[in-house]
Coordinates of C-alpha atoms and ligand atoms in Angstrom, one line a residue:
X1050 CA 141.4 85.7 79.0
X1051 CA 141.5 89.5 79.5
X1052 CA 138.3 91.5 78.9
X1053 CA 138.8 94.3 76.4
X1054 CA 135.5 96.0 77.0
X1055 CA 135.2 98.2 80.1
X1056 CA 133.3 97.2 83.2
X1057 CA 131.7 99.5 85.7
X1058 CA 130.1 99.1 89.1
X1059 CA 127.1 100.8 90.6
X1060 CA 126.6 101.6 94.3
X1061 CA 123.9 103.4 96.2
X1062 CA 125.0 106.0 98.8
X1063 CA 125.2 104.8 102.4
X1064 CA 123.6 106.7 105.3
X1065 CA 126.1 106.2 108.1
X1066 CA 129.9 106.3 108.7
X1067 CA 129.8 102.6 109.3
X1068 CA 128.0 102.0 106.0
X1069 CA 130.5 104.2 104.2
X1070 CA 133.5 102.2 105.7
X1071 CA 131.9 98.9 104.5
X1072 CA 131.3 100.3 101.0
X1073 CA 134.9 101.4 100.8
X1074 CA 135.9 97.8 101.5
X1075 CA 133.5 96.6 98.7
X1076 CA 134.9 99.2 96.4
X1077 CA 138.5 98.0 97.1
X1078 CA 137.7 94.4 96.6
X1079 CA 136.1 95.2 93.2
X1080 CA 139.0 97.4 92.3
X1081 CA 141.1 94.3 91.3
X1082 CA 138.8 94.1 88.2
X1083 CA 140.0 97.6 87.2
X1084 CA 136.6 99.2 86.5
X1085 CA 136.4 102.2 84.2
X1086 CA 134.4 103.9 87.0
X1087 CA 132.1 103.4 89.9
X1088 CA 128.7 105.1 89.7
X1089 CA 126.6 106.2 92.6
X1090 CA 122.8 106.4 92.5
X1091 CA 120.8 109.6 93.3
X1092 CA 117.6 109.4 95.3
X1093 CA 114.3 110.6 93.8
X1094 CA 113.8 114.3 94.1
X1095 CA 117.4 114.8 95.3
X1096 CA 116.8 112.9 98.6
X1097 CA 120.3 111.5 98.7
X1098 CA 122.1 114.5 97.2
X1099 CA 124.6 114.8 100.1
X1100 CA 125.1 111.1 100.3
X1101 CA 125.8 110.8 96.6
X1102 CA 128.2 113.6 96.6
X1103 CA 130.0 112.3 99.7
X1104 CA 130.3 108.8 98.2
X1105 CA 131.7 110.0 94.8
X1106 CA 134.1 112.3 96.7
X1107 CA 135.5 109.3 98.7
X1108 CA 135.7 107.2 95.6
X1109 CA 137.7 110.0 93.9
X1110 CA 139.9 110.5 96.9
X1111 CA 140.8 106.8 96.9
X1112 CA 142.1 107.3 93.3
X1113 CA 139.2 105.9 91.3
X1114 CA 136.9 107.4 88.7
X1115 CA 133.4 108.2 90.0
X1116 CA 130.2 109.0 88.2
X1117 CA 127.3 110.3 90.2
X1118 CA 123.8 109.8 88.9
X1119 CA 121.8 113.0 88.7
X1120 CA 118.0 113.1 88.3
X1121 CA 116.2 116.2 87.3
X1122 CA 112.5 115.7 88.1
X1123 CA 111.4 118.2 90.8
X1124 CA 114.5 120.3 90.3
X1125 CA 115.2 123.9 89.2
X1126 CA 117.8 124.9 86.7
X1127 CA 119.5 126.9 89.4
X1128 CA 119.7 123.8 91.7
X1129 CA 121.1 121.6 88.9
X1130 CA 123.6 124.3 88.0
X1131 CA 124.8 124.4 91.7
X1132 CA 125.3 120.6 91.7
X1133 CA 127.2 120.7 88.4
X1134 CA 129.5 123.3 89.8
X1135 CA 130.1 121.2 93.0
X1136 CA 130.9 118.1 90.9
X1137 CA 133.3 120.1 88.7
X1138 CA 135.0 121.4 91.9
X1139 CA 135.6 117.9 93.2
X1140 CA 137.0 116.7 89.9
X1141 CA 134.1 114.7 88.6
X1142 CA 133.9 114.5 84.8
X1143 CA 131.3 111.8 84.3
X1144 CA 127.5 111.8 85.1
X1145 CA 124.6 109.4 84.6
X1146 CA 121.8 111.8 83.7
X1147 CA 118.3 110.8 84.5
X1148 CA 114.8 112.1 84.8
X1149 CA 114.1 110.0 87.9
X1150 CA 110.7 109.6 89.4
X1151 CA 108.9 112.1 91.7
X1152 CA 108.7 110.7 95.2
X1153 CA 105.1 109.9 96.2
X1154 CA 103.2 112.9 97.5
X1155 CA 105.3 115.3 95.5
X1156 CA 103.4 117.2 92.7
X1157 CA 105.9 119.8 91.5
X1158 CA 107.7 118.4 88.5
X1159 CA 110.1 121.4 88.6
X1160 CA 111.8 122.9 85.5
X1161 CA 112.7 119.6 83.7
X1162 CA 110.2 117.2 82.4
X1163 CA 112.4 114.5 80.8
X1164 CA 116.0 113.4 80.8
X1165 CA 116.7 114.8 77.3
X1166 CA 116.2 118.3 78.8
X1167 CA 118.7 117.6 81.5
X1168 CA 121.3 116.4 79.0
X1169 CA 120.8 119.6 76.9
X1170 CA 121.1 121.7 80.1
X1171 CA 124.3 120.0 81.2
X1172 CA 125.8 120.5 77.7
X1173 CA 124.7 124.1 77.5
X1174 CA 126.1 124.9 81.0
X1175 CA 129.3 122.9 81.0
X1176 CA 130.2 122.2 77.3
X1177 CA 132.1 118.9 76.9
X1178 CA 133.3 118.8 80.5
X1179 CA 131.2 115.7 81.4
X1180 CA 131.0 112.3 79.8
X1181 CA 127.2 111.9 80.0
X1182 CA 125.6 108.4 80.3
X1183 CA 121.8 108.1 80.1
X1184 CA 119.4 105.2 80.8
X1185 CA 118.1 102.8 78.1
X1186 CA 115.2 100.3 78.4
X1187 CA 115.5 97.3 76.1
X1188 CA 112.2 96.0 77.5
X1189 CA 110.5 99.5 77.2
X1190 CA 110.2 102.0 80.0
X1191 CA 107.0 101.2 82.0
X1192 CA 105.5 104.7 81.4
X1193 CA 106.2 104.8 77.7
X1194 CA 103.2 105.3 75.3
X1195 CA 104.5 102.4 73.3
X1196 CA 107.7 100.8 72.2
X1197 CA 108.3 103.1 69.2
X1198 CA 107.6 106.2 71.2
X1199 CA 110.1 105.0 73.8
X1200 CA 112.7 104.4 71.2
X1201 CA 112.2 107.8 69.6
X1202 CA 112.5 109.4 73.1
X1203 CA 115.7 107.5 73.8
X1204 CA 117.2 108.6 70.5
X1205 CA 116.2 112.2 71.2
X1206 CA 118.0 111.9 74.5
X1207 CA 121.1 110.5 73.0
X1208 CA 121.1 113.2 70.3
X1209 CA 120.8 115.9 73.0
X1210 CA 124.4 115.2 73.8
X1211 CA 124.8 111.9 75.7
X1212 CA 128.0 110.0 75.0
X1213 CA 126.6 106.5 75.9
X1214 CA 123.9 104.7 77.7
X1215 CA 123.4 102.0 80.3
X1216 CA 120.4 99.7 80.1
X1217 CA 117.9 98.7 82.7
X1218 CA 118.7 95.1 83.6
X1219 CA 117.1 92.3 81.6
X1220 CA 117.4 88.5 81.5
X1221 CA 116.4 88.0 77.9
X1222 CA 119.3 88.8 75.6
X1223 CA 117.0 89.2 72.6
X1224 CA 115.5 92.3 74.2
X1225 CA 118.9 93.9 74.2
X1226 CA 119.9 92.7 70.7
X1227 CA 116.7 93.9 69.1
X1228 CA 117.0 97.2 70.9
X1229 CA 120.6 97.8 69.6
X1230 CA 119.4 96.8 66.1
X1231 CA 116.5 99.3 66.2
X1232 CA 118.9 102.1 67.4
X1233 CA 121.4 101.3 64.6
X1234 CA 118.5 101.3 62.0
X1235 CA 117.6 104.8 63.4
X1236 CA 121.2 105.9 62.8
X1237 CA 122.2 105.9 66.5
X1238 CA 125.4 103.9 67.1
X1239 CA 126.8 105.3 70.4
X1240 CA 127.7 102.6 72.9
X1241 CA 124.8 101.1 74.9
X1242 CA 126.2 99.1 77.8
X1243 CA 124.0 96.4 79.3
X1244 CA 123.2 96.8 83.0
X1245 CA 123.7 93.5 84.8
X1246 CA 121.7 92.5 87.9
X1247 CA 123.3 89.7 89.9
X1248 CA 120.6 87.3 91.3
X1249 CA 121.0 86.7 95.1
X1250 CA 117.4 87.1 96.5
X1251 CA 114.3 86.1 94.6
X1252 CA 111.6 88.0 96.4
X1253 CA 113.5 91.3 96.4
X1254 CA 114.3 90.8 92.7
X1255 CA 110.7 90.0 91.8
X1256 CA 109.4 93.1 93.6
X1257 CA 111.9 95.4 92.1
X1258 CA 111.4 93.9 88.6
X1259 CA 107.7 94.5 88.8
X1260 CA 108.3 98.2 89.6
X1261 CA 110.8 98.9 86.9
X1262 CA 109.3 96.8 84.2
X1263 CA 112.1 94.2 83.9
X1264 CA 110.8 90.8 83.0
X1265 CA 112.0 87.7 84.8
X1266 CA 111.3 84.8 82.3
X1267 CA 108.7 82.4 83.6
X1268 CA 111.0 79.4 83.7
X1269 CA 113.6 81.4 85.7
X1270 CA 111.0 82.9 88.1
X1271 CA 109.4 79.4 88.7
X1272 CA 112.8 77.8 89.4
X1273 CA 113.9 80.6 91.7
X1274 CA 110.6 80.7 93.5
X1275 CA 110.7 77.0 93.9
X1276 CA 113.8 77.2 96.0
X1277 CA 111.9 79.1 98.7
X1278 CA 114.3 79.9 101.5
X1279 CA 117.2 77.9 100.0
X1280 CA 119.4 80.9 99.4
X1281 CA 122.4 78.8 98.3
X1282 CA 120.4 77.2 95.4
X1283 CA 119.0 80.7 94.4
X1284 CA 122.6 82.1 94.3
X1285 CA 124.0 79.1 92.4
X1286 CA 121.4 79.2 89.7
X1287 CA 121.6 83.0 89.6
X1288 CA 125.4 82.9 89.2
X1289 CA 125.1 80.4 86.3
X1290 CA 122.3 82.3 84.5
X1291 CA 123.9 85.8 84.8
X1292 CA 127.4 84.5 83.9
X1293 CA 125.9 82.9 80.7
X1294 CA 124.1 86.1 79.9
X1295 CA 127.2 88.2 80.3
X1296 CA 129.2 85.7 78.2
X1297 CA 126.6 85.9 75.4
X1298 CA 126.4 89.7 75.6
X1299 CA 130.2 90.0 75.2
X1300 CA 130.2 87.5 72.4
X1301 CA 127.5 89.5 70.6
X1302 CA 129.6 92.7 70.8
X1303 CA 128.3 94.5 73.9
X1304 CA 130.6 97.5 74.5
X1305 CA 131.1 96.7 78.2
X1306 CA 129.1 95.6 81.3
X1307 CA 127.7 97.7 84.1
X1308 CA 127.0 95.8 87.3
X1309 CA 124.2 96.7 89.7
X1310 CA 126.3 95.6 92.7
X1311 CA 123.7 96.4 95.4
X1312 CA 126.8 97.4 97.4
X1313 CA 128.1 93.8 97.6
X1314 CA 131.2 92.5 96.0
X1315 CA 130.9 88.7 96.2
X1316 CA 128.5 87.8 93.4
X1317 CA 129.9 90.4 91.0
X1318 CA 133.4 89.0 91.6
X1319 CA 132.2 85.5 91.0
X1320 CA 130.5 86.4 87.8
X1321 CA 133.6 88.2 86.6
X1322 CA 135.7 85.2 87.6
X1323 CA 133.5 83.0 85.5
X1324 CA 134.0 85.3 82.6
X1325 CA 137.7 85.1 83.0
X1326 CA 138.0 88.9 83.7
X1327 CA 141.2 89.7 85.6
Ligands
FAD1481 P1 113.4 109.7 80.4 O1 114.4 109.3 79.5 O2 113.0 111.1 80.6 O3 112.1 108.8 80.1 C1 111.0 108.7 81.0 C2 109.7 108.3 80.3 O4 109.3 109.5 79.5 C3 109.9 107.2 79.2 O5 108.7 106.5 79.2 C4 110.1 107.9 77.9 O6 109.6 107.2 76.8 C5 109.2 109.2 78.1 N1 109.8 110.4 77.5 C6 111.1 110.7 77.4 N2 111.2 111.9 76.8 C7 110.0 112.3 76.4 C8 109.5 113.4 75.7 N3 110.4 114.4 75.3 N4 108.2 113.5 75.5 C9 107.3 112.5 75.9 N5 107.8 111.4 76.6 C10 109.1 111.3 76.9 N6 116.4 106.4 89.4 C11 116.7 107.2 90.5 O7 115.8 107.8 91.1 N7 118.0 107.3 90.8 C12 119.0 106.8 90.1 O8 120.2 106.9 90.5 C13 118.7 105.9 89.0 N8 119.7 105.4 88.3 C14 119.3 104.6 87.1 C15 120.3 104.1 86.3 C16 120.0 103.4 85.2 C17 121.1 102.8 84.4 C18 118.7 103.1 84.9 C19 118.3 102.3 83.7 C20 117.6 103.7 85.6 C21 118.0 104.5 86.8 N9 117.0 105.0 87.6 C22 117.3 105.8 88.7 C23 115.6 104.9 87.2 C24 115.0 106.1 86.4 O9 115.1 107.2 87.1 C25 113.5 105.7 86.1 O10 113.4 104.6 85.2 C26 112.7 106.9 85.5 O11 111.4 106.6 85.5 C27 113.1 107.3 84.1 O12 114.3 108.0 84.0 P2 114.9 108.3 82.6 O13 116.1 109.2 82.8 O14 115.1 107.1 81.9 O15 113.7 109.2 81.9

């Protein structure tokens, strides 16, 4: 079977030359799956700006398409303009545009309050140069006033000039399907690609899910928790659950899959193999 919908892989920037060399190996292993692009996260308040730019540059130089994430909270228009110019100079034409979260201790929100303002700014400064992805939250963003307000905010952000969206990861397919349905009912039918989180380590996943508002269903949490230090069993169940989720998403018409690789290739490759992606 050949997958017709595009897949993409997310990395975080590395801090050392050794880390960068390891990440290049991961990237090359994943390249057999012919991803549409590799995205690279951006630290809160611009803390990884240099690492993000270096990582997308090396992806580009290796002949692949790269999409830096760019968060705007705590930034000035001048600062964002400079980054956009740098990205254009190195041949980047795709961005994941985010508000981000202010690092603890920082109070100055800067000149952008929400991601829709960043999308508008990118469009007003660079026209149609960039393909802009934004973030979507099928299980509702943790700071949203309520689910309807979050949906309205998401649609405002898409209408500000985004081309498509990538979701926060989720384990319950209904959350995604209801979200897509609500967007369509509101007249928004741009592609919303599910973000896929491979399961390899329960305690890390539980901590992270708490923080970003992604729900691990009780049955799954209990099973994974019950395996304790038995990493092999956690990985085996994780592989089965995530492969099934991806299969169901594709069958339901998801326009692609975006994998949160955590800079590892093995589990993502195994999931794709289970899906018959070559
Ligand atoms: P927004 O779309 O601005 O939404 C933030 C909150 O404000 C929501 O509750 C929304 O309902 C509300 N809101 C939006 N607009 C308005 C408005 N006009 N008026 C009132 N309320 C409004 N974080 C990083 O630091 N670096 C990354 O690289 C990164 N990559 C990510 C990639 C993906 C695919 C996803 C899903 C998340 C990523 N994040 C990243 C996390 C993200 O930065 C946080 O979830 C952040 O809290 C929200 O960013 P946003 O762009 O979704 O914000």
